[in-house]
Short mmCIF file of C-alpha atoms in Angstrom, two decimals:
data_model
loop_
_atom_site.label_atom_id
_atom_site.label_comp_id
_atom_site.label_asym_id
_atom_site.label_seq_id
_atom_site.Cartn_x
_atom_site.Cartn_y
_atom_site.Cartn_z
CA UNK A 640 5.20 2.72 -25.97
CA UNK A 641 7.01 4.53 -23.11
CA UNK A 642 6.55 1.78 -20.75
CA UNK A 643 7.68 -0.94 -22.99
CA UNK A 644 11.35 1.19 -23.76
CA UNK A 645 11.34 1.93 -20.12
CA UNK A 646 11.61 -2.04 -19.14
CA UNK A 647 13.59 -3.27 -22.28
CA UNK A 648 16.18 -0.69 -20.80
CA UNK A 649 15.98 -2.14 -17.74
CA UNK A 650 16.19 -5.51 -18.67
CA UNK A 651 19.88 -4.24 -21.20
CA UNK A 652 20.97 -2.49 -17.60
CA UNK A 653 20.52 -5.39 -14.81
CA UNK A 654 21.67 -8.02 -17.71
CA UNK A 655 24.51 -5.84 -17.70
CA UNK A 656 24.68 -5.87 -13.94
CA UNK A 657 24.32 -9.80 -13.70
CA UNK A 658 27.07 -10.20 -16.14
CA UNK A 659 29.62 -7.48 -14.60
CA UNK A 660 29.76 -5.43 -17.55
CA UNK A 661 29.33 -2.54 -15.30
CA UNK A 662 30.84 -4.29 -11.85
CA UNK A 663 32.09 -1.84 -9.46
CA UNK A 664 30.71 0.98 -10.56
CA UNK A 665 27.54 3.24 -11.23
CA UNK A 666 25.94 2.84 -14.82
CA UNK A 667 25.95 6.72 -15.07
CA UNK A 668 28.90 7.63 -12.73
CA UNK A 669 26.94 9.26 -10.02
CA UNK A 670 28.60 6.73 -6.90
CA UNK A 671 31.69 5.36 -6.09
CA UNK A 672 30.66 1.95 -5.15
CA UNK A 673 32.78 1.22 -2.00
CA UNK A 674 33.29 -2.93 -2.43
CA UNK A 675 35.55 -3.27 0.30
CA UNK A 676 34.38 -4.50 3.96
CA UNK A 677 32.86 -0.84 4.93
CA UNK A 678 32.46 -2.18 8.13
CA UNK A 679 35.50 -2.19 11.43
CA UNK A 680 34.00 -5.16 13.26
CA UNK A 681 34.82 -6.37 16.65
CA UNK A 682 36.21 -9.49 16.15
CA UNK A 683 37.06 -9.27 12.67
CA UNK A 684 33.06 -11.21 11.69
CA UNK A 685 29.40 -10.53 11.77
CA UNK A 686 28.25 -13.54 13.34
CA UNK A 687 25.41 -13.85 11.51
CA UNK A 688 22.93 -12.53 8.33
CA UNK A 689 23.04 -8.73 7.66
CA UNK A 690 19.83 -8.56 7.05
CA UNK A 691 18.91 -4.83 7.30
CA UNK A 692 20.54 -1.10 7.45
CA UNK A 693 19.07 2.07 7.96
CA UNK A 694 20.86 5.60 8.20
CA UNK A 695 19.51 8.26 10.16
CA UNK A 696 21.41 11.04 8.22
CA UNK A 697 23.14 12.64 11.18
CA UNK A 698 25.89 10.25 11.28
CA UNK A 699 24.86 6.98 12.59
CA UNK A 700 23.97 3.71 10.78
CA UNK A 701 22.50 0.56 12.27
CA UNK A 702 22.87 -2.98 10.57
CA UNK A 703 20.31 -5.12 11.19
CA UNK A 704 22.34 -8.90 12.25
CA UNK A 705 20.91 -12.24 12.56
CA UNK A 706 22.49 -12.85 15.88
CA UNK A 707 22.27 -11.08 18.95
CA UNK A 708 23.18 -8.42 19.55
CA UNK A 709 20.72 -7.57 16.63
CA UNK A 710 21.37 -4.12 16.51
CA UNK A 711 25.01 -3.00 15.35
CA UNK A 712 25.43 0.67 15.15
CA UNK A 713 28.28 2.40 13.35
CA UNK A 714 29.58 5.80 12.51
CA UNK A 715 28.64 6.51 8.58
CA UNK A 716 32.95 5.72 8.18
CA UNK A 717 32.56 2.28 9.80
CA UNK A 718 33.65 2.57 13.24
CA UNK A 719 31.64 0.13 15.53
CA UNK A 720 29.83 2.38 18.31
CA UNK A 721 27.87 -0.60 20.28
CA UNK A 722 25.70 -3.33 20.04
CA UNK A 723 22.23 -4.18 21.81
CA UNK A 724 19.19 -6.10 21.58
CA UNK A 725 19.91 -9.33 24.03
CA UNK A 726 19.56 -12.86 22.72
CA UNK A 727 15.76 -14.23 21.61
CA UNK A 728 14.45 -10.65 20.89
CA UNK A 729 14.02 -12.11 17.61
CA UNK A 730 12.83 -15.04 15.88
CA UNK A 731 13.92 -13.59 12.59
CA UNK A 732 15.60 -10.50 12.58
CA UNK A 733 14.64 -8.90 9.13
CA UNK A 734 13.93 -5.34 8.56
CA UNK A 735 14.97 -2.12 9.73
CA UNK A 736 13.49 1.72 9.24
CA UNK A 737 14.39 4.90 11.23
CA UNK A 738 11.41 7.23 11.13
CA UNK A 739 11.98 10.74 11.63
CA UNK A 740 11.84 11.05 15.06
CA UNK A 741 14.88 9.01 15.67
CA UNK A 742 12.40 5.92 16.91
CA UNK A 743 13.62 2.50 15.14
CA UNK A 744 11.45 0.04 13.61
CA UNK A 745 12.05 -4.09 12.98
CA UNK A 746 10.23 -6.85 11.39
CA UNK A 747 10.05 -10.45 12.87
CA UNK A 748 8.55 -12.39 9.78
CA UNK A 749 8.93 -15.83 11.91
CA UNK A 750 7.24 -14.46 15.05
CA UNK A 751 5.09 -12.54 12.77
CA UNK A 752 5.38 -8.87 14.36
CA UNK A 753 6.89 -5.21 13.99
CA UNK A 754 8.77 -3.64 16.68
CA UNK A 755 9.34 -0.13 17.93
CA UNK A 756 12.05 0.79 19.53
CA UNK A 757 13.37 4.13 20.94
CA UNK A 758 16.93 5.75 20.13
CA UNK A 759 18.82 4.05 23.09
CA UNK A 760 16.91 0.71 22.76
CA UNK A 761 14.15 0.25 24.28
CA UNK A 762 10.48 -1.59 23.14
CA UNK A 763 7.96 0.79 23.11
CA UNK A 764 5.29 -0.99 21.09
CA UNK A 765 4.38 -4.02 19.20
CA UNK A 766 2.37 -5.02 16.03
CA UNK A 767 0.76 -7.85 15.31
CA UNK A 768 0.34 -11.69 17.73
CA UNK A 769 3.65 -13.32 18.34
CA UNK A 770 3.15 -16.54 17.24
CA UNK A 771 -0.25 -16.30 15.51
CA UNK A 772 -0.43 -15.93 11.83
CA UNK A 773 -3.29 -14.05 9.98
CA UNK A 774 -4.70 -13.87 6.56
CA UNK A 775 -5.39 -10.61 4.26
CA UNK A 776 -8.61 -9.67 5.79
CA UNK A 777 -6.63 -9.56 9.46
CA UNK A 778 -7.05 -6.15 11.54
CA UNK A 779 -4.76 -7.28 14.26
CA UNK A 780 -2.63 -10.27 13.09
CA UNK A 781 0.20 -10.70 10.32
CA UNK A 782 1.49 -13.36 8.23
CA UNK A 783 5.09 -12.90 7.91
CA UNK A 784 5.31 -9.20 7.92
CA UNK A 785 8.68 -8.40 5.93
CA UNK A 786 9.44 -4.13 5.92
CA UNK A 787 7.31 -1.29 7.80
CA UNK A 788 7.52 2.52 6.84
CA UNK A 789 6.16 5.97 9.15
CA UNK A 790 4.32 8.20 7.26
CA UNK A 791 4.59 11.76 8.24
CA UNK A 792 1.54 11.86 10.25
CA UNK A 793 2.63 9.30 12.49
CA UNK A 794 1.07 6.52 10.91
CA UNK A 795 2.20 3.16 10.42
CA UNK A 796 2.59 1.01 7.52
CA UNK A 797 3.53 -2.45 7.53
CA UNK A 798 3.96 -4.67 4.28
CA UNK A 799 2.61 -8.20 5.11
CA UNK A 800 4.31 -9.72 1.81
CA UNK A 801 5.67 -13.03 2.35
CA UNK A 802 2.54 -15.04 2.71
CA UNK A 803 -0.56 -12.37 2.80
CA UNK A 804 -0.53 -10.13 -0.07
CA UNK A 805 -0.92 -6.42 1.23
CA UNK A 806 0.12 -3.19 3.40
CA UNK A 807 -2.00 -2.72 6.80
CA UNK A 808 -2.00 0.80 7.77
CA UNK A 809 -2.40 1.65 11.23
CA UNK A 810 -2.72 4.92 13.18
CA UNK A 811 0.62 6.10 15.43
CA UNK A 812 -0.69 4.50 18.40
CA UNK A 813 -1.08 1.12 16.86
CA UNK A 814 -5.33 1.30 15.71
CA UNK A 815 -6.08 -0.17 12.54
CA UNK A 816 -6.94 1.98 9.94
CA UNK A 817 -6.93 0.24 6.33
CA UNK A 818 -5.48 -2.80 3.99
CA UNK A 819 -3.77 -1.67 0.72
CA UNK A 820 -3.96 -4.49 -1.66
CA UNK A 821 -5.27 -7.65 -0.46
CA UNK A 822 -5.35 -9.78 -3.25
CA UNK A 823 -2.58 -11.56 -4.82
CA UNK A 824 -1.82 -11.56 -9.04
CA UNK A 825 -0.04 -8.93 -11.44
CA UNK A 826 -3.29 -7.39 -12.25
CA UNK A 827 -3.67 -3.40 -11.07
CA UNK A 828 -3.66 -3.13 -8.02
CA UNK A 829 -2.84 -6.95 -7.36
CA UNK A 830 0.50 -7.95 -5.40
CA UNK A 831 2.33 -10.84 -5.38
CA UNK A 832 5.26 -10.85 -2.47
CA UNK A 833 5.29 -6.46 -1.53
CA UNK A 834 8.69 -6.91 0.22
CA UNK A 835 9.53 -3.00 0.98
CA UNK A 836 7.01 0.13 1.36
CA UNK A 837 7.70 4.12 1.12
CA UNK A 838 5.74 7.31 1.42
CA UNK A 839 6.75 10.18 -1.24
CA UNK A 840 6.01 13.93 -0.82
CA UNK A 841 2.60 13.86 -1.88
CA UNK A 842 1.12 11.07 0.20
CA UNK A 843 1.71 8.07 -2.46
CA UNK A 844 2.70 4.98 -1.00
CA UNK A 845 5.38 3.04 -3.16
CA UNK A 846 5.61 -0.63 -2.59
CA UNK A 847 7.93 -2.95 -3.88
CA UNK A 848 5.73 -5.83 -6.00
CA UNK A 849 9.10 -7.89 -5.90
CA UNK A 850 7.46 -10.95 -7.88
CA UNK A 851 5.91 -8.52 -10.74
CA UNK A 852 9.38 -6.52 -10.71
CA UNK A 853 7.40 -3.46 -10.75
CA UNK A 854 6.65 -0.52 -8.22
CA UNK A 855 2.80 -0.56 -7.13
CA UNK A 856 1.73 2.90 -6.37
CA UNK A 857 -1.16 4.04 -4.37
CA UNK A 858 -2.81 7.26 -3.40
CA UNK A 859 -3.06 8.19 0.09
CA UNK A 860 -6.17 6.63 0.48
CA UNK A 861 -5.02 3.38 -0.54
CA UNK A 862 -6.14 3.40 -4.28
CA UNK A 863 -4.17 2.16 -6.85
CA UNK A 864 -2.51 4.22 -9.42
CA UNK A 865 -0.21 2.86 -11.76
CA UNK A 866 2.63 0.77 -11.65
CA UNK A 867 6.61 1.52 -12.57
CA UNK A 868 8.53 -1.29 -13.81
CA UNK A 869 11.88 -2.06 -11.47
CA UNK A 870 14.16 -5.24 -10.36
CA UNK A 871 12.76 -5.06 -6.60
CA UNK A 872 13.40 -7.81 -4.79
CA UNK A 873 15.26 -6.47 -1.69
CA UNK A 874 13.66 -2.69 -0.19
CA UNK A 875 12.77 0.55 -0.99
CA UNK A 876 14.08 4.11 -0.17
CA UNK A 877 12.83 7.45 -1.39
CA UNK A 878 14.54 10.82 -0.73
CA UNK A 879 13.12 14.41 0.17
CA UNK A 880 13.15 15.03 -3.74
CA UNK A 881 10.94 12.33 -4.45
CA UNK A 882 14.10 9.53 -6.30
CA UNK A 883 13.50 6.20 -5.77
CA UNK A 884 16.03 3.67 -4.82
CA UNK A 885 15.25 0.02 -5.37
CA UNK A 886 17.52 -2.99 -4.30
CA UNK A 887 17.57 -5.82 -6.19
CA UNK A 888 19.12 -9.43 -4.64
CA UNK A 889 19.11 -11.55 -7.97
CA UNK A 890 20.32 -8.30 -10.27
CA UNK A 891 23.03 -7.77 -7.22
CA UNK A 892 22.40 -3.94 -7.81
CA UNK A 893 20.52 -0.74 -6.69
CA UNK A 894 18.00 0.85 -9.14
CA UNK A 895 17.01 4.68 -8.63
CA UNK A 896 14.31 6.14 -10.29
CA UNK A 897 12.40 9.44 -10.67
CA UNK A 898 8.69 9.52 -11.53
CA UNK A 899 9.29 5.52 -13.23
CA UNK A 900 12.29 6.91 -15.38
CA UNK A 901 15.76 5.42 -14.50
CA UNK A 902 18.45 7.82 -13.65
CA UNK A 903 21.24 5.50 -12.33
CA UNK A 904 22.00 2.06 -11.23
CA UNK A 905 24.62 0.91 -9.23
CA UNK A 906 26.11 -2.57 -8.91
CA UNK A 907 26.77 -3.97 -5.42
CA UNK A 908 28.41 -6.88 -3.71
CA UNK A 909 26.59 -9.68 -2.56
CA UNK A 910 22.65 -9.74 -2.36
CA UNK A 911 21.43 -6.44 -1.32
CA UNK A 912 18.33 -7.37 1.07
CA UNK A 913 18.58 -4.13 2.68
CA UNK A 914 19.10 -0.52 1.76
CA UNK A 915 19.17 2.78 3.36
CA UNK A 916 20.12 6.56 2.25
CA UNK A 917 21.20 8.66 4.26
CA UNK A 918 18.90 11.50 4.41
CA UNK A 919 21.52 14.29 4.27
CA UNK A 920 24.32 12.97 2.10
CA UNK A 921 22.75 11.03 -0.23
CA UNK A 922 25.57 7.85 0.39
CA UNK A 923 24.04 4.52 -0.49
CA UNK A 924 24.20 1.96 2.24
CA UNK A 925 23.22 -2.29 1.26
CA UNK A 926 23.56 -5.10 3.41
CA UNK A 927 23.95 -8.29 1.53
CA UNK A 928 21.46 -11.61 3.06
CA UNK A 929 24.03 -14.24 2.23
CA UNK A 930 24.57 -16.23 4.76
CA UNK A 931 27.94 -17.93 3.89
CA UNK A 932 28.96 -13.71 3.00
CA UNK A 933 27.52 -11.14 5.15
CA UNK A 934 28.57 -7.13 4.45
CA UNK A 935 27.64 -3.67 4.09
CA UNK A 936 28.46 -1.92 0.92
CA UNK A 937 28.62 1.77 1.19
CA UNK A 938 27.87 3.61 -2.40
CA UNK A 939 29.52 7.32 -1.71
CA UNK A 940 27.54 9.97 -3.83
CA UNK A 941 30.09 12.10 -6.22
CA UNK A 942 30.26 16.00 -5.75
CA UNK A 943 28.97 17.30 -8.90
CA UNK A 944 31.95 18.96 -10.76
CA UNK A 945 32.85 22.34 -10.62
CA UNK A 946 33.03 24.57 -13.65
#
């Protein structure tokens, strides 16, 4: 019975969302939704797809851009820094995760690979074939590999969602360990287009099961759980404290959660395809896929009220 008044509220909140009953705002008034252009661009324009955005919680934010330079990095107020990453690095630019060691990580769905990268740009290592697609039961080849998350042992995750239907775990120095999943459906355990992948403080790895609008979780061995129901389709983020923040590009809106149960949702511009949190001040950070309209939406986190 829980489950079932868990995801009729959740349908009442994003039908809300869709139909800006609650535009501009957090359902529960825990974020001012910033819906102006966050960003002070050179040039006044992106250029291209903002696909991606990751915060690194000690004041710098990178946006992930379909165009070289790929890379755009920003103070958290908006103030363009620099750009790098020279022209054909990418195929598809797509996703983007700071681990925490400061190293940054990108998917290439079209050249079907993961990149690492360090701080100041450089490409220390490479997952996957460029070029060469692989099925579910691949050790060494993806098939469109869409968002990739560092547990805190090092090792590597990488959601191969848009074609395949699994995570591929591999150790820190790039030596295949496991495949989570494997088979596509809505049974447990099943996936059917994981699109964004986090670790929690016990080990659990959360993926985003963006065509069964649900959270898959697994145990650190790769065993299945249970599921959460959640809007999904964009990425994943979970904090120190274990809440969940889900992005959503049909609801246009962020979803966070704590152990399944909602606790806010906020609605933001555009398509949110990417999401980071900053690590330290909890500010929400989207990026909206739209070609014809790229941004980044900064969500500010209130101060909780003095008494």
């Amino acid at each position: 019975m829980k489950n079932y008044v868990f995801a009729a509220l959740l349908v009442l909140v994003t039908g809300a969302l869709v139909t800006g009953a609650f535009a501009q705002s957090s359902l529960f008034d825990k974020y001012d939704v910033n819906m102006t252009k966050w960003a002070q661009l050179p040039g006044g324009t992106w250029g291209g797809e903002t696909s991606s955005v990751a915060a690194d919680g000690k004041g710098n934010v990178i946006v992930l851009v379909r165009k070289a330079p790929y890379f755009r990095v920003f103070t958290s107020d908006g103030k363009f820094v620099k750009g790098w990453g020279e022209d054909g690095l990418f195929n598809q630019a797509h996703s983007l995760h700071f681990d925490s060691d400061g190293f940054i990580w990108a998917t290439d769905p079209n050249d079907h690979v993961v990149h690492k990268f360090s701080p100041d740009g450089k490409l220390l290592m490479t997952l996957g074939k460029k070029g060469v697609a692989g099925d579910n039961t691949s050790h060494d080849t993806f098939n469109r590999p869409n968002a990739v998350t560092i547990a805190p042992n090092g090792d590597i995750l990488v959601s191969d969602g848009y074609v395949n239907s699994r995570v591929v775990q591999f150790s820190k120095d790039g030596k295949f360990i496991r495949i989570i999943g494997g088979t596509k459906g809505s049974g447990p355990g099943q996936l059917q287009l994981p699109h964004g992948i986090a670790i929690d403080s016990k080990g659990r790895l959360l993926v985003a099961d963006s065509d069964n609008k649900r959270i898959a979780v697994f145990d650190k061995d790769g065993k299945f759980i249970e599921n959460w129901a959640a809007p999904c389709r964009g990425n994943i983020v979970i904090t120190k404290d274990d809440t969940l923040y889900a992005s959503d590009v049909n609801a246009g809106a962020v979803t966070i959660l704590k152990d399944g149960k909602i606790l806010d949702v906020i609605h933001v511009e555009g398509r949110p395809h990417g999401l980071s949190v900053d690590p330290t001040t909890l500010d929400v950070y989207t990026s909206s896929s739209v070609a014809q309209n790229p941004n980044v939406t900064k969500s500010v986190r209130k101060k909780p009220a003095s008494n």
